[in-house]
Amino acid sequence: LPLIAALLCLMTAVVAPAQGDGGLLTTVGTTVRDGTARRAYLLWQPGEAASTLGKSFGATAALTDVTAAIGAGQITGLVGPDGAGKTTLLRLITGKIEADRGQRRIKPGTRIVFLEQDFDFTPFSTLMEFATSGEDAPAAHEVEAIAGQLGIDMSRPAATASGGERRRAAIARALGQDPDLLLLDEPTSALDAESEAAIKAALEGLSKGRTTLVIAHRLATILDADCIVVMDQGRIVATGRHEELLQKSDLYRSLYE
């Protein structure tokens, strides 16, 4: 797969297919446009990676020919108005839903963790019980090590924990699973400014060297991301770093202001 200058993290045209299967290679699928079949790949290793896929719900296209090149070990932010297709894209990557156009095959051994917005803490007596329960849950000592960096007491009763404490417990659980690819859907939603700042600072340190995709409604969460992807109506409409997007994307500027 030819390299793209300056670790370009997302693009809107299909690139040449990868050679071999080094790294965590994902064949996202084959799409057909104007009678021409084209293969696309997602490659989680240094360089760049491409994916092209589409998803519709009924007559509504949630994603249309989304093509992405993502640098391994980087933090990539996904922003856009409600209904832009951000969560659909993450759910497709995890395999929670399947694409209408293209197929998804992930190389065995790739560990993907998707931290969604909502969690049910009702069955659990403490935050630690929540974090260490269920399939593929991390061990308590792994959670404790991360919880210390997040500033959260995992012995807190789950029923009386604040929204910020619950969110940090969920992040500790996700990171404790040591994912190769971490997907975060608005990790600071509905939090006060203090909790948001604490989580942002912790994630910056804990995500270093880990390929991370973050959906952000509050753009403060991803201002320092290696790349920010702007989505609208199921398409990628702009990519770049924060300052660059302020100059070239009216939509990004409106979301920021």
mmCIF file of C-alpha atoms in Angstrom:
data_model
loop_
_atom_site.group_PDB
_atom_site.id
_atom_site.type_symbol
_atom_site.label_atom_id
_atom_site.label_comp_id
_atom_site.label_asym_id
_atom_site.label_seq_id
_atom_site.Cartn_x
_atom_site.Cartn_y
_atom_site.Cartn_z
ATOM 1 C CA LEU A 1 0.000 0.000 0.000
ATOM 2 C CA PRO A 2 1.678 3.247 -1.072
ATOM 3 C CA LEU A 3 2.459 5.626 1.770
ATOM 4 C CA ILE A 4 0.740 8.976 1.965
ATOM 5 C CA ALA A 5 2.807 11.963 3.057
ATOM 6 C CA ALA A 6 2.727 13.215 6.647
ATOM 7 C CA LEU A 7 0.794 10.259 8.069
ATOM 8 C CA LEU A 8 -2.445 11.279 6.400
ATOM 9 C CA CYS A 9 -5.095 9.736 8.583
ATOM 10 C CA LEU A 10 -8.231 9.813 6.483
ATOM 11 C CA MET A 11 -8.991 10.370 2.846
ATOM 12 C CA THR A 12 -11.937 10.269 0.459
ATOM 13 C CA ALA A 13 -10.585 8.176 -2.435
ATOM 14 C CA VAL A 14 -9.759 4.471 -2.606
ATOM 15 C CA VAL A 15 -6.035 3.691 -2.651
ATOM 16 C CA ALA A 16 -4.205 0.720 -4.105
ATOM 17 C CA PRO A 17 -4.696 -2.584 -2.224
ATOM 18 C CA ALA A 18 -2.199 -3.676 0.406
ATOM 19 C CA GLN A 19 0.347 -6.358 -0.353
ATOM 20 C CA GLY A 20 0.584 -9.312 2.014
ATOM 21 C CA ASP A 21 -1.140 -9.495 5.397
ATOM 22 C CA GLY A 22 1.315 -7.951 7.862
ATOM 23 C CA GLY A 23 -0.058 -6.256 10.940
ATOM 24 C CA LEU A 24 -3.734 -6.382 11.840
ATOM 25 C CA LEU A 25 -5.166 -6.537 8.342
ATOM 26 C CA THR A 26 -8.866 -6.083 7.815
ATOM 27 C CA THR A 27 -10.402 -6.576 4.395
ATOM 28 C CA VAL A 28 -13.438 -4.345 4.639
ATOM 29 C CA GLY A 29 -14.867 -5.464 1.339
ATOM 30 C CA THR A 30 -15.492 -5.039 -2.336
ATOM 31 C CA THR A 31 -17.749 -2.260 -3.563
ATOM 32 C CA VAL A 32 -19.075 -1.830 -7.061
ATOM 33 C CA ARG A 33 -19.512 1.536 -8.743
ATOM 34 C CA ASP A 34 -20.054 2.012 -12.500
ATOM 35 C CA GLY A 35 -19.584 -1.711 -12.943
ATOM 36 C CA THR A 36 -16.059 -1.749 -11.498
ATOM 37 C CA ALA A 37 -15.249 -3.864 -8.438
ATOM 38 C CA ARG A 38 -12.748 -2.330 -6.037
ATOM 39 C CA ARG A 39 -11.199 -3.892 -2.944
ATOM 40 C CA ALA A 40 -10.484 -1.847 0.142
ATOM 41 C CA TYR A 41 -8.501 -2.527 3.306
ATOM 42 C CA LEU A 42 -8.088 -1.427 6.883
ATOM 43 C CA LEU A 43 -4.508 -1.917 8.070
ATOM 44 C CA TRP A 44 -3.669 -1.222 11.699
ATOM 45 C CA GLN A 45 0.079 -0.645 11.409
ATOM 46 C CA PRO A 46 2.335 2.307 10.509
ATOM 47 C CA GLY A 47 1.544 3.792 7.118
ATOM 48 C CA GLU A 48 -2.007 4.265 6.077
ATOM 49 C CA ALA A 49 -5.089 2.165 5.658
ATOM 50 C CA ALA A 50 -8.185 2.319 3.541
ATOM 51 C CA SER A 51 -11.788 1.217 3.907
ATOM 52 C CA THR A 52 -14.760 1.710 1.643
ATOM 53 C CA LEU A 53 -18.206 0.678 2.791
ATOM 54 C CA GLY A 54 -21.853 1.654 2.903
ATOM 55 C CA LYS A 55 -24.809 1.054 5.213
ATOM 56 C CA SER A 56 -28.497 1.868 4.852
ATOM 57 C CA PHE A 57 -31.434 1.614 7.233
ATOM 58 C CA GLY A 58 -34.593 1.222 5.145
ATOM 59 C CA ALA A 59 -34.456 3.839 2.409
ATOM 60 C CA THR A 60 -32.000 6.013 4.359
ATOM 61 C CA ALA A 61 -28.285 5.736 3.596
ATOM 62 C CA ALA A 62 -26.416 5.982 6.908
ATOM 63 C CA LEU A 63 -22.993 5.702 5.242
ATOM 64 C CA THR A 64 -22.128 6.176 1.594
ATOM 65 C CA ASP A 65 -18.773 5.019 0.172
ATOM 66 C CA VAL A 66 -16.807 5.988 3.269
ATOM 67 C CA THR A 67 -13.085 5.601 2.600
ATOM 68 C CA ALA A 68 -10.522 6.041 5.357
ATOM 69 C CA ALA A 69 -6.772 5.871 5.843
ATOM 70 C CA ILE A 70 -5.913 5.612 9.534
ATOM 71 C CA GLY A 71 -2.432 5.757 11.040
ATOM 72 C CA ALA A 72 -1.721 3.066 13.620
ATOM 73 C CA GLY A 73 -1.057 4.276 17.143
ATOM 74 C CA GLN A 74 -2.823 7.546 16.444
ATOM 75 C CA ILE A 75 -5.870 9.212 17.973
ATOM 76 C CA THR A 76 -8.483 10.041 15.343
ATOM 77 C CA GLY A 77 -11.514 12.163 16.202
ATOM 78 C CA LEU A 78 -14.882 11.785 14.474
ATOM 79 C CA VAL A 79 -17.140 14.864 14.514
ATOM 80 C CA GLY A 80 -20.289 15.956 12.756
ATOM 81 C CA PRO A 81 -23.942 16.799 13.333
ATOM 82 C CA ASP A 82 -26.441 14.252 14.673
ATOM 83 C CA GLY A 83 -27.149 11.585 12.068
ATOM 84 C CA ALA A 84 -23.848 12.070 10.246
ATOM 85 C CA GLY A 85 -23.001 8.359 10.498
ATOM 86 C CA LYS A 86 -20.307 8.472 13.188
ATOM 87 C CA THR A 87 -21.705 5.765 15.472
ATOM 88 C CA THR A 88 -22.741 3.639 12.494
ATOM 89 C CA LEU A 89 -19.129 3.679 11.283
ATOM 90 C CA LEU A 90 -17.812 2.485 14.657
ATOM 91 C CA ARG A 91 -20.479 -0.208 14.901
ATOM 92 C CA LEU A 92 -19.513 -1.464 11.445
ATOM 93 C CA ILE A 93 -15.860 -1.660 12.461
ATOM 94 C CA THR A 94 -16.744 -3.738 15.530
ATOM 95 C CA GLY A 95 -19.059 -6.037 13.580
ATOM 96 C CA LYS A 96 -22.090 -5.132 15.703
ATOM 97 C CA ILE A 97 -23.837 -4.427 12.401
ATOM 98 C CA GLU A 98 -22.940 -5.518 8.878
ATOM 99 C CA ALA A 99 -22.440 -3.323 5.836
ATOM 100 C CA ASP A 100 -24.954 -3.557 3.005
ATOM 101 C CA ARG A 101 -22.155 -3.023 0.532
ATOM 102 C CA GLY A 102 -18.912 -4.849 1.197
ATOM 103 C CA GLN A 103 -17.934 -7.541 3.656
ATOM 104 C CA ARG A 104 -15.928 -7.373 6.836
ATOM 105 C CA ARG A 105 -13.153 -9.812 7.714
ATOM 106 C CA ILE A 106 -10.795 -9.163 10.602
ATOM 107 C CA LYS A 107 -7.531 -10.999 11.091
ATOM 108 C CA PRO A 108 -7.707 -13.290 14.150
ATOM 109 C CA GLY A 109 -6.089 -11.798 17.219
ATOM 110 C CA THR A 110 -7.209 -8.218 16.641
ATOM 111 C CA ARG A 111 -8.653 -6.991 19.930
ATOM 112 C CA ILE A 112 -11.312 -4.308 19.415
ATOM 113 C CA VAL A 113 -13.039 -2.625 22.349
ATOM 114 C CA PHE A 114 -16.018 -0.333 21.732
ATOM 115 C CA LEU A 115 -16.971 1.976 24.605
ATOM 116 C CA GLU A 116 -20.547 3.048 23.922
ATOM 117 C CA GLN A 117 -22.396 5.911 25.575
ATOM 118 C CA ASP A 118 -24.763 4.074 27.914
ATOM 119 C CA PHE A 119 -24.160 1.405 30.527
ATOM 120 C CA ASP A 120 -26.441 -0.459 32.901
ATOM 121 C CA PHE A 121 -24.946 -0.332 36.408
ATOM 122 C CA THR A 122 -28.099 -1.709 38.069
ATOM 123 C CA PRO A 123 -26.899 -5.319 38.532
ATOM 124 C CA PHE A 124 -23.607 -4.311 40.179
ATOM 125 C CA SER A 125 -22.907 -3.411 43.789
ATOM 126 C CA THR A 126 -19.654 -1.540 43.111
ATOM 127 C CA LEU A 127 -17.867 0.080 40.201
ATOM 128 C CA MET A 128 -15.219 -2.642 40.408
ATOM 129 C CA GLU A 129 -17.843 -5.369 40.070
ATOM 130 C CA PHE A 130 -19.094 -3.619 36.932
ATOM 131 C CA ALA A 131 -15.583 -3.325 35.494
ATOM 132 C CA THR A 132 -14.624 -6.964 36.089
ATOM 133 C CA SER A 133 -17.874 -8.679 35.103
ATOM 134 C CA GLY A 134 -18.830 -10.178 31.783
ATOM 135 C CA GLU A 135 -17.060 -11.752 28.839
ATOM 136 C CA ASP A 136 -13.464 -10.620 28.251
ATOM 137 C CA ALA A 137 -13.545 -8.438 31.384
ATOM 138 C CA PRO A 138 -10.132 -7.427 32.760
ATOM 139 C CA ALA A 139 -8.738 -8.571 36.094
ATOM 140 C CA ALA A 140 -9.203 -6.364 39.148
ATOM 141 C CA HIS A 141 -5.511 -5.456 39.385
ATOM 142 C CA GLU A 142 -5.511 -4.287 35.762
ATOM 143 C CA VAL A 143 -8.548 -2.089 36.400
ATOM 144 C CA GLU A 144 -7.037 -0.663 39.594
ATOM 145 C CA ALA A 145 -3.851 0.401 37.798
ATOM 146 C CA ILE A 146 -5.831 2.377 35.218
ATOM 147 C CA ALA A 147 -8.390 3.670 37.714
ATOM 148 C CA GLY A 148 -5.574 5.309 39.667
ATOM 149 C CA GLN A 149 -4.617 7.335 36.600
ATOM 150 C CA LEU A 150 -8.269 8.239 36.055
ATOM 151 C CA GLY A 151 -8.667 9.322 39.676
ATOM 152 C CA ILE A 152 -11.560 6.990 40.458
ATOM 153 C CA ASP A 153 -12.222 4.861 43.558
ATOM 154 C CA MET A 154 -13.519 1.576 42.151
ATOM 155 C CA SER A 155 -14.920 0.506 45.527
ATOM 156 C CA ARG A 156 -17.627 3.182 45.203
ATOM 157 C CA PRO A 157 -21.207 1.816 45.251
ATOM 158 C CA ALA A 158 -22.436 1.737 41.670
ATOM 159 C CA ALA A 159 -25.898 2.931 42.673
ATOM 160 C CA THR A 160 -24.659 6.233 44.140
ATOM 161 C CA ALA A 161 -21.710 6.920 41.821
ATOM 162 C CA SER A 162 -21.897 10.121 39.809
ATOM 163 C CA GLY A 163 -22.075 10.223 36.026
ATOM 164 C CA GLY A 164 -18.404 11.173 35.857
ATOM 165 C CA GLU A 165 -17.389 8.297 38.146
ATOM 166 C CA ARG A 166 -19.391 5.806 36.119
ATOM 167 C CA ARG A 167 -17.882 7.056 32.874
ATOM 168 C CA ARG A 168 -14.349 6.765 34.273
ATOM 169 C CA ALA A 169 -15.129 3.244 35.521
ATOM 170 C CA ALA A 170 -16.281 2.305 32.021
ATOM 171 C CA ILE A 171 -13.087 3.721 30.517
ATOM 172 C CA ALA A 172 -10.994 1.789 33.067
ATOM 173 C CA ARG A 173 -12.791 -1.408 32.058
ATOM 174 C CA ALA A 174 -12.223 -0.737 28.345
ATOM 175 C CA LEU A 175 -8.525 0.080 28.720
ATOM 176 C CA GLY A 176 -8.037 -2.837 31.086
ATOM 177 C CA GLN A 177 -8.902 -5.125 28.174
ATOM 178 C CA ASP A 178 -5.756 -3.836 26.420
ATOM 179 C CA PRO A 179 -7.328 -3.333 22.980
ATOM 180 C CA ASP A 180 -5.356 -3.016 19.763
ATOM 181 C CA LEU A 181 -8.126 -0.709 18.565
ATOM 182 C CA LEU A 182 -10.126 1.422 21.010
ATOM 183 C CA LEU A 183 -13.404 2.979 19.848
ATOM 184 C CA LEU A 184 -14.991 5.638 22.067
ATOM 185 C CA ASP A 185 -18.481 7.048 21.465
ATOM 186 C CA GLU A 186 -18.633 10.472 23.138
ATOM 187 C CA PRO A 187 -16.657 9.489 26.270
ATOM 188 C CA THR A 188 -17.330 12.851 27.984
ATOM 189 C CA SER A 189 -21.013 13.278 27.106
ATOM 190 C CA ALA A 190 -23.252 14.699 29.854
ATOM 191 C CA LEU A 191 -20.315 15.414 32.170
ATOM 192 C CA ASP A 192 -19.399 18.599 33.998
ATOM 193 C CA ALA A 193 -16.344 20.571 32.908
ATOM 194 C CA GLU A 194 -14.133 19.192 35.709
ATOM 195 C CA SER A 195 -14.938 15.546 34.925
ATOM 196 C CA GLU A 196 -14.499 16.188 31.202
ATOM 197 C CA ALA A 197 -11.052 17.722 31.732
ATOM 198 C CA ALA A 198 -9.960 14.825 33.966
ATOM 199 C CA ILE A 199 -11.067 12.195 31.470
ATOM 200 C CA LYS A 200 -9.509 14.044 28.533
ATOM 201 C CA ALA A 201 -6.159 14.314 30.310
ATOM 202 C CA ALA A 202 -6.196 10.655 31.338
ATOM 203 C CA LEU A 203 -7.135 9.419 27.872
ATOM 204 C CA GLU A 204 -4.318 11.385 26.263
ATOM 205 C CA GLY A 205 -1.813 9.464 28.366
ATOM 206 C CA LEU A 206 -3.495 6.065 28.383
ATOM 207 C CA SER A 207 -4.164 6.053 24.630
ATOM 208 C CA LYS A 208 -0.567 6.751 23.609
ATOM 209 C CA GLY A 209 0.622 4.143 21.128
ATOM 210 C CA ARG A 210 -2.895 2.705 20.822
ATOM 211 C CA THR A 211 -5.013 3.164 17.714
ATOM 212 C CA THR A 212 -8.015 5.119 18.997
ATOM 213 C CA LEU A 213 -11.120 6.472 17.280
ATOM 214 C CA VAL A 214 -13.174 8.948 19.311
ATOM 215 C CA ILE A 215 -16.608 10.348 18.495
ATOM 216 C CA ALA A 216 -16.804 13.795 20.072
ATOM 217 C CA HIS A 217 -19.798 16.073 20.483
ATOM 218 C CA ARG A 218 -17.711 18.385 22.627
ATOM 219 C CA LEU A 219 -14.789 19.198 20.380
ATOM 220 C CA ALA A 220 -12.555 20.006 23.354
ATOM 221 C CA THR A 221 -12.130 16.243 23.738
ATOM 222 C CA ILE A 222 -10.296 15.838 20.417
ATOM 223 C CA LEU A 223 -8.608 19.196 19.722
ATOM 224 C CA ASP A 224 -5.172 17.575 20.095
ATOM 225 C CA ALA A 225 -6.020 14.471 18.044
ATOM 226 C CA ASP A 226 -3.565 13.380 15.357
ATOM 227 C CA CYS A 227 -6.390 13.733 12.871
ATOM 228 C CA ILE A 228 -10.004 14.905 12.972
ATOM 229 C CA VAL A 229 -12.589 13.551 10.537
ATOM 230 C CA VAL A 230 -15.646 15.652 9.744
ATOM 231 C CA MET A 231 -18.719 13.674 8.685
ATOM 232 C CA ASP A 232 -22.060 14.847 7.305
ATOM 233 C CA GLN A 233 -24.991 12.864 5.914
ATOM 234 C CA GLY A 234 -23.058 9.614 5.863
ATOM 235 C CA ARG A 235 -19.970 10.962 4.109
ATOM 236 C CA ILE A 236 -16.524 12.203 5.078
ATOM 237 C CA VAL A 237 -16.473 15.865 4.055
ATOM 238 C CA ALA A 238 -13.155 17.057 5.538
ATOM 239 C CA THR A 239 -10.089 15.771 7.403
ATOM 240 C CA GLY A 240 -7.126 17.388 9.106
ATOM 241 C CA ARG A 241 -5.908 18.740 12.411
ATOM 242 C CA HIS A 242 -7.862 21.309 14.405
ATOM 243 C CA GLU A 243 -6.216 24.495 13.148
ATOM 244 C CA GLU A 244 -6.279 23.265 9.561
ATOM 245 C CA LEU A 245 -9.990 22.441 9.710
ATOM 246 C CA LEU A 246 -10.825 25.833 11.177
ATOM 247 C CA GLN A 247 -9.437 27.322 7.982
ATOM 248 C CA LYS A 248 -10.895 24.981 5.394
ATOM 249 C CA SER A 249 -14.162 23.516 6.730
ATOM 250 C CA ASP A 250 -17.243 25.671 7.303
ATOM 251 C CA LEU A 251 -19.014 22.752 8.970
ATOM 252 C CA TYR A 252 -16.159 22.114 11.396
ATOM 253 C CA ARG A 253 -15.918 25.790 12.209
ATOM 254 C CA SER A 254 -19.657 25.905 12.988
ATOM 255 C CA LEU A 255 -19.358 22.845 15.241
ATOM 256 C CA TYR A 256 -16.429 24.426 17.080
ATOM 257 C CA GLU A 257 -18.046 27.828 17.531
#
